């Protein structure tokens, strides 16, 4: 980062922005851009720095990018997509659960106030469907307690049996614990068909890539590798290739280990001068 700042210092904040090893060149018109581009390339050439051509993009200021920039600026300077709640009335919670996670959305008069999702923990993936759907409701109540506590609101779920939760007599210990939490809120659970519950349904099914697990790894060193190392050592020890002062005089201090690889001080030694 320091190197790039020093190389591009005359152009920084005038026509160039540098982030680590990425360079952005900006100009007001095509003619100036060609001059600024030449200036940067000459500076890099002078310092013997190289850019990978396949990762470079030139003259991106056409109509498509310009329209995208204007749209982005419009979105950033206007009111946010999420609305702020107006009072405590007409709050509605949509919840859903799947084998992957929990999803919920908080709305008021057709406008989204907030939404949230969470991946299922390993032990919760074994919950029956009824408990998973109830877990989504509890998740919403906990995360939006500051909005929902003390006000009357409605919860919509695509699991029909939750509508009769308060009337059920046979509950397991987990359901009883969650029911105690539900009683702290002034809410009503209503049935909502799954095909109409698109927001919470999508959040609960947000795909998470499966991590790749490596159980074991074995490194096999063949004789070909040894010969390549020895060949590299021979090449590096030639006088015309010894560029490091610390390498001079080390040619006569080499030994051979049991594998036949040249070593120095008992360790495999790979010269750095080549």
PDB file of C-alpha atoms in Angstrom, residues 3-272:
ATOM      1  CA  UNK A   3       4.626   1.532  -2.380  1.00  0.00           C
ATOM      2  CA  UNK A   4       1.527   2.218  -4.485  1.00  0.00           C
ATOM      3  CA  UNK A   5       0.916   5.515  -2.687  1.00  0.00           C
ATOM      4  CA  UNK A   6       4.485   6.631  -3.334  1.00  0.00           C
ATOM      5  CA  UNK A   7       4.371   5.640  -7.009  1.00  0.00           C
ATOM      6  CA  UNK A   8       1.009   7.335  -7.640  1.00  0.00           C
ATOM      7  CA  UNK A   9       1.463  10.269  -5.253  1.00  0.00           C
ATOM      8  CA  UNK A  10       1.546  12.997  -7.996  1.00  0.00           C
ATOM      9  CA  UNK A  11      -1.805  11.749  -9.329  1.00  0.00           C
ATOM     10  CA  UNK A  12      -3.618  10.847  -6.092  1.00  0.00           C
ATOM     11  CA  UNK A  13      -6.987  12.572  -5.605  1.00  0.00           C
ATOM     12  CA  UNK A  14      -6.487  14.300  -8.945  1.00  0.00           C
ATOM     13  CA  UNK A  15      -7.079  11.451 -11.368  1.00  0.00           C
ATOM     14  CA  UNK A  16      -6.211   8.330  -9.378  1.00  0.00           C
ATOM     15  CA  UNK A  17      -7.524   6.408  -6.372  1.00  0.00           C
ATOM     16  CA  UNK A  18      -5.427   3.540  -5.003  1.00  0.00           C
ATOM     17  CA  UNK A  19      -6.633   0.737  -2.732  1.00  0.00           C
ATOM     18  CA  UNK A  20      -3.843  -1.716  -1.834  1.00  0.00           C
ATOM     19  CA  UNK A  21      -2.819  -2.873  -5.334  1.00  0.00           C
ATOM     20  CA  UNK A  22      -5.920  -1.725  -7.241  1.00  0.00           C
ATOM     21  CA  UNK A  23      -5.775   1.506  -9.249  1.00  0.00           C
ATOM     22  CA  UNK A  24      -8.841   3.467 -10.325  1.00  0.00           C
ATOM     23  CA  UNK A  25      -8.280   6.181 -12.944  1.00  0.00           C
ATOM     24  CA  UNK A  26     -11.068   8.742 -13.358  1.00  0.00           C
ATOM     25  CA  UNK A  27     -11.428  11.715 -15.713  1.00  0.00           C
ATOM     26  CA  UNK A  28     -14.014  14.215 -16.904  1.00  0.00           C
ATOM     27  CA  UNK A  29     -13.794  13.289 -20.585  1.00  0.00           C
ATOM     28  CA  UNK A  30     -12.262  10.723 -22.913  1.00  0.00           C
ATOM     29  CA  UNK A  31      -9.317  12.912 -23.923  1.00  0.00           C
ATOM     30  CA  UNK A  32      -8.262  13.577 -20.338  1.00  0.00           C
ATOM     31  CA  UNK A  33      -8.716   9.912 -19.515  1.00  0.00           C
ATOM     32  CA  UNK A  34      -6.262   8.871 -22.227  1.00  0.00           C
ATOM     33  CA  UNK A  35      -3.677  11.300 -20.791  1.00  0.00           C
ATOM     34  CA  UNK A  36      -4.263  10.137 -17.215  1.00  0.00           C
ATOM     35  CA  UNK A  37      -4.027   6.491 -18.272  1.00  0.00           C
ATOM     36  CA  UNK A  38      -0.721   7.114 -20.053  1.00  0.00           C
ATOM     37  CA  UNK A  39       0.603   8.951 -17.002  1.00  0.00           C
ATOM     38  CA  UNK A  40      -0.185   6.008 -14.711  1.00  0.00           C
ATOM     39  CA  UNK A  41       1.263   3.399 -17.072  1.00  0.00           C
ATOM     40  CA  UNK A  42       4.491   5.368 -17.438  1.00  0.00           C
ATOM     41  CA  UNK A  43       4.794   5.643 -13.659  1.00  0.00           C
ATOM     42  CA  UNK A  44       4.344   1.895 -13.292  1.00  0.00           C
ATOM     43  CA  UNK A  45       6.852   1.201 -16.052  1.00  0.00           C
ATOM     44  CA  UNK A  46       9.406   3.471 -14.406  1.00  0.00           C
ATOM     45  CA  UNK A  47       9.141   1.530 -11.148  1.00  0.00           C
ATOM     46  CA  UNK A  48       9.124  -1.824 -13.002  1.00  0.00           C
ATOM     47  CA  UNK A  49       5.641  -2.677 -11.749  1.00  0.00           C
ATOM     48  CA  UNK A  50       3.356  -4.799 -13.891  1.00  0.00           C
ATOM     49  CA  UNK A  51      -0.403  -5.225 -14.198  1.00  0.00           C
ATOM     50  CA  UNK A  52      -2.170  -8.348 -15.382  1.00  0.00           C
ATOM     51  CA  UNK A  53      -3.898  -7.389 -18.606  1.00  0.00           C
ATOM     52  CA  UNK A  54      -6.795  -9.846 -18.159  1.00  0.00           C
ATOM     53  CA  UNK A  55      -7.759  -8.102 -14.902  1.00  0.00           C
ATOM     54  CA  UNK A  56      -7.703  -4.594 -16.379  1.00  0.00           C
ATOM     55  CA  UNK A  57     -10.700  -2.759 -17.787  1.00  0.00           C
ATOM     56  CA  UNK A  58     -10.380   0.417 -19.841  1.00  0.00           C
ATOM     57  CA  UNK A  59     -12.799   3.233 -20.752  1.00  0.00           C
ATOM     58  CA  UNK A  60     -15.778   2.051 -18.706  1.00  0.00           C
ATOM     59  CA  UNK A  61     -17.569   5.402 -18.714  1.00  0.00           C
ATOM     60  CA  UNK A  62     -20.184   4.446 -21.385  1.00  0.00           C
ATOM     61  CA  UNK A  63     -23.947   4.875 -21.111  1.00  0.00           C
ATOM     62  CA  UNK A  64     -24.607   1.618 -19.212  1.00  0.00           C
ATOM     63  CA  UNK A  65     -22.220   2.426 -16.348  1.00  0.00           C
ATOM     64  CA  UNK A  66     -23.372   6.050 -16.322  1.00  0.00           C
ATOM     65  CA  UNK A  67     -26.998   5.035 -15.898  1.00  0.00           C
ATOM     66  CA  UNK A  68     -26.056   2.559 -13.169  1.00  0.00           C
ATOM     67  CA  UNK A  69     -24.155   5.277 -11.313  1.00  0.00           C
ATOM     68  CA  UNK A  70     -27.091   7.692 -11.560  1.00  0.00           C
ATOM     69  CA  UNK A  71     -29.495   5.030 -10.281  1.00  0.00           C
ATOM     70  CA  UNK A  72     -27.189   4.189  -7.373  1.00  0.00           C
ATOM     71  CA  UNK A  73     -26.867   7.873  -6.468  1.00  0.00           C
ATOM     72  CA  UNK A  74     -30.654   8.238  -6.635  1.00  0.00           C
ATOM     73  CA  UNK A  75     -31.189   5.305  -4.280  1.00  0.00           C
ATOM     74  CA  UNK A  76     -28.607   6.597  -1.800  1.00  0.00           C
ATOM     75  CA  UNK A  77     -30.008  10.141  -1.676  1.00  0.00           C
ATOM     76  CA  UNK A  78     -33.686   9.225  -1.298  1.00  0.00           C
ATOM     77  CA  UNK A  79     -35.649   7.661   1.540  1.00  0.00           C
ATOM     78  CA  UNK A  80     -34.596   4.101   2.378  1.00  0.00           C
ATOM     79  CA  UNK A  81     -36.510   1.098   1.112  1.00  0.00           C
ATOM     80  CA  UNK A  82     -37.377   0.085   4.675  1.00  0.00           C
ATOM     81  CA  UNK A  83     -39.993   2.323   6.242  1.00  0.00           C
ATOM     82  CA  UNK A  84     -40.036   3.693   9.756  1.00  0.00           C
ATOM     83  CA  UNK A  85     -43.035   2.610  11.881  1.00  0.00           C
ATOM     84  CA  UNK A  86     -45.783   5.186  12.280  1.00  0.00           C
ATOM     85  CA  UNK A  87     -47.130   4.594  15.767  1.00  0.00           C
ATOM     86  CA  UNK A  88     -47.776   1.136  17.219  1.00  0.00           C
ATOM     87  CA  UNK A  89     -50.905   0.166  15.308  1.00  0.00           C
ATOM     88  CA  UNK A  90     -51.417  -2.315  12.459  1.00  0.00           C
ATOM     89  CA  UNK A  91     -48.137  -4.153  13.025  1.00  0.00           C
ATOM     90  CA  UNK A  92     -47.997  -7.542  11.321  1.00  0.00           C
ATOM     91  CA  UNK A  93     -45.385 -10.308  11.569  1.00  0.00           C
ATOM     92  CA  UNK A  94     -44.932 -12.888   8.815  1.00  0.00           C
ATOM     93  CA  UNK A  95     -42.912 -15.943   9.835  1.00  0.00           C
ATOM     94  CA  UNK A  96     -41.754 -19.108   8.132  1.00  0.00           C
ATOM     95  CA  UNK A  97     -39.380 -22.003   8.767  1.00  0.00           C
ATOM     96  CA  UNK A  98     -37.675 -24.600   6.627  1.00  0.00           C
ATOM     97  CA  UNK A  99     -35.049 -27.285   7.026  1.00  0.00           C
ATOM     98  CA  UNK A 100     -32.411 -24.623   6.419  1.00  0.00           C
ATOM     99  CA  UNK A 101     -33.421 -21.686   8.576  1.00  0.00           C
ATOM    100  CA  UNK A 102     -35.949 -19.281  10.047  1.00  0.00           C
ATOM    101  CA  UNK A 103     -37.272 -16.176   8.337  1.00  0.00           C
ATOM    102  CA  UNK A 104     -39.591 -13.353   9.366  1.00  0.00           C
ATOM    103  CA  UNK A 105     -40.737  -9.932   8.224  1.00  0.00           C
ATOM    104  CA  UNK A 106     -42.263  -7.059  10.203  1.00  0.00           C
ATOM    105  CA  UNK A 107     -44.728  -4.912   8.245  1.00  0.00           C
ATOM    106  CA  UNK A 108     -47.111  -2.051   8.830  1.00  0.00           C
ATOM    107  CA  UNK A 109     -49.877  -1.112   6.376  1.00  0.00           C
ATOM    108  CA  UNK A 110     -48.182  -2.930   3.507  1.00  0.00           C
ATOM    109  CA  UNK A 111     -44.708  -1.465   4.092  1.00  0.00           C
ATOM    110  CA  UNK A 112     -41.715  -3.472   5.340  1.00  0.00           C
ATOM    111  CA  UNK A 113     -40.311  -2.207   8.642  1.00  0.00           C
ATOM    112  CA  UNK A 114     -37.675  -4.905   9.094  1.00  0.00           C
ATOM    113  CA  UNK A 115     -36.832  -8.432   8.093  1.00  0.00           C
ATOM    114  CA  UNK A 116     -34.515 -11.075   9.508  1.00  0.00           C
ATOM    115  CA  UNK A 117     -33.346 -14.624   8.929  1.00  0.00           C
ATOM    116  CA  UNK A 118     -31.161 -17.128  10.715  1.00  0.00           C
ATOM    117  CA  UNK A 119     -29.620 -20.434   9.761  1.00  0.00           C
ATOM    118  CA  UNK A 120     -30.762 -23.417  11.795  1.00  0.00           C
ATOM    119  CA  UNK A 121     -28.415 -24.798  14.395  1.00  0.00           C
ATOM    120  CA  UNK A 122     -27.590 -28.486  14.069  1.00  0.00           C
ATOM    121  CA  UNK A 123     -29.806 -29.657  16.914  1.00  0.00           C
ATOM    122  CA  UNK A 124     -32.782 -27.571  15.732  1.00  0.00           C
ATOM    123  CA  UNK A 125     -32.700 -29.203  12.295  1.00  0.00           C
ATOM    124  CA  UNK A 126     -34.202 -32.281  13.949  1.00  0.00           C
ATOM    125  CA  UNK A 127     -37.232 -30.416  15.323  1.00  0.00           C
ATOM    126  CA  UNK A 128     -40.648 -31.508  14.006  1.00  0.00           C
ATOM    127  CA  UNK A 129     -42.389 -29.108  11.617  1.00  0.00           C
ATOM    128  CA  UNK A 130     -44.698 -27.727  14.309  1.00  0.00           C
ATOM    129  CA  UNK A 131     -41.766 -26.792  16.552  1.00  0.00           C
ATOM    130  CA  UNK A 132     -39.798 -25.267  13.675  1.00  0.00           C
ATOM    131  CA  UNK A 133     -42.681 -22.992  12.738  1.00  0.00           C
ATOM    132  CA  UNK A 134     -43.134 -22.021  16.373  1.00  0.00           C
ATOM    133  CA  UNK A 135     -39.390 -21.346  16.642  1.00  0.00           C
ATOM    134  CA  UNK A 136     -39.708 -18.854  13.758  1.00  0.00           C
ATOM    135  CA  UNK A 137     -42.450 -17.013  15.664  1.00  0.00           C
ATOM    136  CA  UNK A 138     -40.359 -16.930  18.844  1.00  0.00           C
ATOM    137  CA  UNK A 139     -37.347 -15.694  16.849  1.00  0.00           C
ATOM    138  CA  UNK A 140     -39.415 -12.779  15.529  1.00  0.00           C
ATOM    139  CA  UNK A 141     -40.768 -11.877  18.968  1.00  0.00           C
ATOM    140  CA  UNK A 142     -37.299 -11.825  20.529  1.00  0.00           C
ATOM    141  CA  UNK A 143     -35.588  -9.828  17.809  1.00  0.00           C
ATOM    142  CA  UNK A 144     -38.385  -7.214  17.547  1.00  0.00           C
ATOM    143  CA  UNK A 145     -39.375  -7.035  21.197  1.00  0.00           C
ATOM    144  CA  UNK A 146     -38.823  -3.246  21.198  1.00  0.00           C
ATOM    145  CA  UNK A 147     -41.489  -2.924  18.490  1.00  0.00           C
ATOM    146  CA  UNK A 148     -43.996  -5.534  19.652  1.00  0.00           C
ATOM    147  CA  UNK A 149     -43.994  -5.592  23.439  1.00  0.00           C
ATOM    148  CA  UNK A 150     -47.038  -3.872  24.893  1.00  0.00           C
ATOM    149  CA  UNK A 151     -48.883  -3.406  21.576  1.00  0.00           C
ATOM    150  CA  UNK A 152     -51.491  -5.470  19.770  1.00  0.00           C
ATOM    151  CA  UNK A 153     -50.333  -7.172  16.567  1.00  0.00           C
ATOM    152  CA  UNK A 154     -50.994 -10.162  14.322  1.00  0.00           C
ATOM    153  CA  UNK A 155     -48.689 -13.049  13.408  1.00  0.00           C
ATOM    154  CA  UNK A 156     -49.182 -14.880  10.112  1.00  0.00           C
ATOM    155  CA  UNK A 157     -47.793 -18.381   9.613  1.00  0.00           C
ATOM    156  CA  UNK A 158     -48.269 -20.952   6.857  1.00  0.00           C
ATOM    157  CA  UNK A 159     -48.501 -23.698   9.504  1.00  0.00           C
ATOM    158  CA  UNK A 160     -52.213 -23.969  10.234  1.00  0.00           C
ATOM    159  CA  UNK A 161     -51.950 -25.772  13.594  1.00  0.00           C
ATOM    160  CA  UNK A 162     -50.212 -22.769  15.196  1.00  0.00           C
ATOM    161  CA  UNK A 163     -53.541 -20.965  15.014  1.00  0.00           C
ATOM    162  CA  UNK A 164     -54.791 -23.268  17.771  1.00  0.00           C
ATOM    163  CA  UNK A 165     -51.619 -23.193  19.875  1.00  0.00           C
ATOM    164  CA  UNK A 166     -53.262 -21.495  22.860  1.00  0.00           C
ATOM    165  CA  UNK A 167     -56.009 -24.108  22.882  1.00  0.00           C
ATOM    166  CA  UNK A 168     -53.757 -27.183  22.780  1.00  0.00           C
ATOM    167  CA  UNK A 169     -53.509 -29.160  26.007  1.00  0.00           C
ATOM    168  CA  UNK A 170     -50.735 -31.624  25.237  1.00  0.00           C
ATOM    169  CA  UNK A 171     -47.483 -29.687  24.786  1.00  0.00           C
ATOM    170  CA  UNK A 172     -43.889 -30.790  25.183  1.00  0.00           C
ATOM    171  CA  UNK A 173     -41.500 -28.916  27.466  1.00  0.00           C
ATOM    172  CA  UNK A 174     -40.080 -26.828  24.622  1.00  0.00           C
ATOM    173  CA  UNK A 175     -43.542 -25.758  23.469  1.00  0.00           C
ATOM    174  CA  UNK A 176     -44.571 -24.924  27.032  1.00  0.00           C
ATOM    175  CA  UNK A 177     -41.505 -22.703  27.467  1.00  0.00           C
ATOM    176  CA  UNK A 178     -42.224 -20.855  24.226  1.00  0.00           C
ATOM    177  CA  UNK A 179     -45.901 -20.543  25.085  1.00  0.00           C
ATOM    178  CA  UNK A 180     -44.960 -18.727  28.291  1.00  0.00           C
ATOM    179  CA  UNK A 181     -43.019 -16.215  26.185  1.00  0.00           C
ATOM    180  CA  UNK A 182     -45.966 -15.783  23.801  1.00  0.00           C
ATOM    181  CA  UNK A 183     -48.274 -14.958  26.701  1.00  0.00           C
ATOM    182  CA  UNK A 184     -46.216 -11.822  27.383  1.00  0.00           C
ATOM    183  CA  UNK A 185     -47.412 -10.383  24.065  1.00  0.00           C
ATOM    184  CA  UNK A 186     -50.839  -9.220  22.938  1.00  0.00           C
ATOM    185  CA  UNK A 187     -50.893 -11.104  19.659  1.00  0.00           C
ATOM    186  CA  UNK A 188     -53.062 -13.341  17.524  1.00  0.00           C
ATOM    187  CA  UNK A 189     -51.684 -16.123  15.329  1.00  0.00           C
ATOM    188  CA  UNK A 190     -53.422 -16.451  11.968  1.00  0.00           C
ATOM    189  CA  UNK A 191     -53.018 -18.913   9.115  1.00  0.00           C
ATOM    190  CA  UNK A 192     -51.468 -17.593   5.913  1.00  0.00           C
ATOM    191  CA  UNK A 193     -51.026 -19.851   2.812  1.00  0.00           C
ATOM    192  CA  UNK A 194     -47.402 -20.575   1.964  1.00  0.00           C
ATOM    193  CA  UNK A 195     -47.656 -19.290  -1.606  1.00  0.00           C
ATOM    194  CA  UNK A 196     -48.714 -15.880  -0.269  1.00  0.00           C
ATOM    195  CA  UNK A 197     -45.998 -15.728   2.384  1.00  0.00           C
ATOM    196  CA  UNK A 198     -43.236 -15.045  -0.149  1.00  0.00           C
ATOM    197  CA  UNK A 199     -40.978 -12.731   1.904  1.00  0.00           C
ATOM    198  CA  UNK A 200     -40.593 -14.872   5.015  1.00  0.00           C
ATOM    199  CA  UNK A 201     -40.561 -18.013   2.894  1.00  0.00           C
ATOM    200  CA  UNK A 202     -37.613 -16.762   0.835  1.00  0.00           C
ATOM    201  CA  UNK A 203     -35.707 -15.667   3.936  1.00  0.00           C
ATOM    202  CA  UNK A 204     -36.118 -19.042   5.614  1.00  0.00           C
ATOM    203  CA  UNK A 205     -34.817 -20.842   2.518  1.00  0.00           C
ATOM    204  CA  UNK A 206     -31.768 -18.686   1.930  1.00  0.00           C
ATOM    205  CA  UNK A 207     -29.192 -21.128   0.647  1.00  0.00           C
ATOM    206  CA  UNK A 208     -25.885 -21.470   2.466  1.00  0.00           C
ATOM    207  CA  UNK A 209     -23.102 -23.291   0.594  1.00  0.00           C
ATOM    208  CA  UNK A 210     -21.969 -26.536   2.214  1.00  0.00           C
ATOM    209  CA  UNK A 211     -18.410 -26.245   3.504  1.00  0.00           C
ATOM    210  CA  UNK A 212     -15.800 -28.607   2.105  1.00  0.00           C
ATOM    211  CA  UNK A 213     -14.363 -30.809   4.833  1.00  0.00           C
ATOM    212  CA  UNK A 214     -10.928 -32.338   4.375  1.00  0.00           C
ATOM    213  CA  UNK A 215     -10.385 -35.250   6.766  1.00  0.00           C
ATOM    214  CA  UNK A 216      -6.837 -36.139   5.790  1.00  0.00           C
ATOM    215  CA  UNK A 217      -4.096 -34.955   3.521  1.00  0.00           C
ATOM    216  CA  UNK A 218      -0.944 -36.818   2.511  1.00  0.00           C
ATOM    217  CA  UNK A 219       2.091 -35.281   0.813  1.00  0.00           C
ATOM    218  CA  UNK A 220       4.211 -37.646  -1.270  1.00  0.00           C
ATOM    219  CA  UNK A 221       7.734 -36.515  -2.194  1.00  0.00           C
ATOM    220  CA  UNK A 222       9.090 -38.435  -5.176  1.00  0.00           C
ATOM    221  CA  UNK A 223      12.614 -38.749  -6.493  1.00  0.00           C
ATOM    222  CA  UNK A 224      11.730 -36.412  -9.351  1.00  0.00           C
ATOM    223  CA  UNK A 225      11.135 -33.625  -6.842  1.00  0.00           C
ATOM    224  CA  UNK A 226      14.538 -34.271  -5.279  1.00  0.00           C
ATOM    225  CA  UNK A 227      16.241 -34.104  -8.654  1.00  0.00           C
ATOM    226  CA  UNK A 228      14.459 -30.841  -9.459  1.00  0.00           C
ATOM    227  CA  UNK A 229      15.614 -29.330  -6.152  1.00  0.00           C
ATOM    228  CA  UNK A 230      19.187 -30.455  -6.797  1.00  0.00           C
ATOM    229  CA  UNK A 231      19.080 -29.048 -10.327  1.00  0.00           C
ATOM    230  CA  UNK A 232      17.814 -25.720  -8.996  1.00  0.00           C
ATOM    231  CA  UNK A 233      20.619 -25.675  -6.447  1.00  0.00           C
ATOM    232  CA  UNK A 234      23.224 -26.278  -9.142  1.00  0.00           C
ATOM    233  CA  UNK A 235      21.806 -23.474 -11.250  1.00  0.00           C
ATOM    234  CA  UNK A 236      21.658 -21.063  -8.322  1.00  0.00           C
ATOM    235  CA  UNK A 237      25.274 -21.746  -7.314  1.00  0.00           C
ATOM    236  CA  UNK A 238      26.657 -20.603 -10.628  1.00  0.00           C
ATOM    237  CA  UNK A 239      28.684 -17.422 -10.195  1.00  0.00           C
ATOM    238  CA  UNK A 240      26.550 -15.433 -12.610  1.00  0.00           C
ATOM    239  CA  UNK A 241      23.403 -16.331 -10.632  1.00  0.00           C
ATOM    240  CA  UNK A 242      24.663 -15.595  -7.125  1.00  0.00           C
ATOM    241  CA  UNK A 243      23.179 -12.183  -6.445  1.00  0.00           C
ATOM    242  CA  UNK A 244      22.967 -12.256  -2.676  1.00  0.00           C
ATOM    243  CA  UNK A 245      26.076 -11.395  -0.715  1.00  0.00           C
ATOM    244  CA  UNK A 246      25.140 -13.912   1.970  1.00  0.00           C
ATOM    245  CA  UNK A 247      25.393 -16.734  -0.598  1.00  0.00           C
ATOM    246  CA  UNK A 248      29.041 -16.089  -1.494  1.00  0.00           C
ATOM    247  CA  UNK A 249      31.382 -18.657   0.029  1.00  0.00           C
ATOM    248  CA  UNK A 250      28.612 -21.138   0.815  1.00  0.00           C
ATOM    249  CA  UNK A 251      29.335 -23.497  -2.107  1.00  0.00           C
ATOM    250  CA  UNK A 252      31.892 -25.507  -0.122  1.00  0.00           C
ATOM    251  CA  UNK A 253      29.726 -25.863   2.995  1.00  0.00           C
ATOM    252  CA  UNK A 254      27.160 -28.234   1.539  1.00  0.00           C
ATOM    253  CA  UNK A 255      26.397 -31.724   2.783  1.00  0.00           C
ATOM    254  CA  UNK A 256      24.080 -34.507   1.648  1.00  0.00           C
ATOM    255  CA  UNK A 257      21.291 -35.953   3.769  1.00  0.00           C
ATOM    256  CA  UNK A 258      20.022 -39.543   3.660  1.00  0.00           C
ATOM    257  CA  UNK A 259      17.708 -38.697   0.748  1.00  0.00           C
ATOM    258  CA  UNK A 260      20.602 -37.382  -1.301  1.00  0.00           C
ATOM    259  CA  UNK A 261      19.450 -33.769  -1.098  1.00  0.00           C
ATOM    260  CA  UNK A 262      22.042 -31.109  -0.486  1.00  0.00           C
ATOM    261  CA  UNK A 263      21.735 -29.596   2.945  1.00  0.00           C
ATOM    262  CA  UNK A 264      23.401 -26.956   5.061  1.00  0.00           C
ATOM    263  CA  UNK A 265      23.505 -27.162   8.860  1.00  0.00           C
ATOM    264  CA  UNK A 266      21.378 -30.302   8.752  1.00  0.00           C
ATOM    265  CA  UNK A 267      18.382 -28.767   6.925  1.00  0.00           C
ATOM    266  CA  UNK A 268      17.197 -28.929   3.345  1.00  0.00           C
ATOM    267  CA  UNK A 269      18.636 -25.840   1.721  1.00  0.00           C
ATOM    268  CA  UNK A 270      17.117 -24.128  -1.284  1.00  0.00           C
ATOM    269  CA  UNK A 271      19.232 -21.127  -2.495  1.00  0.00           C
ATOM    270  CA  UNK A 272      17.394 -17.833  -2.893  1.00  0.00           C
TER     271      UNK A 272
END
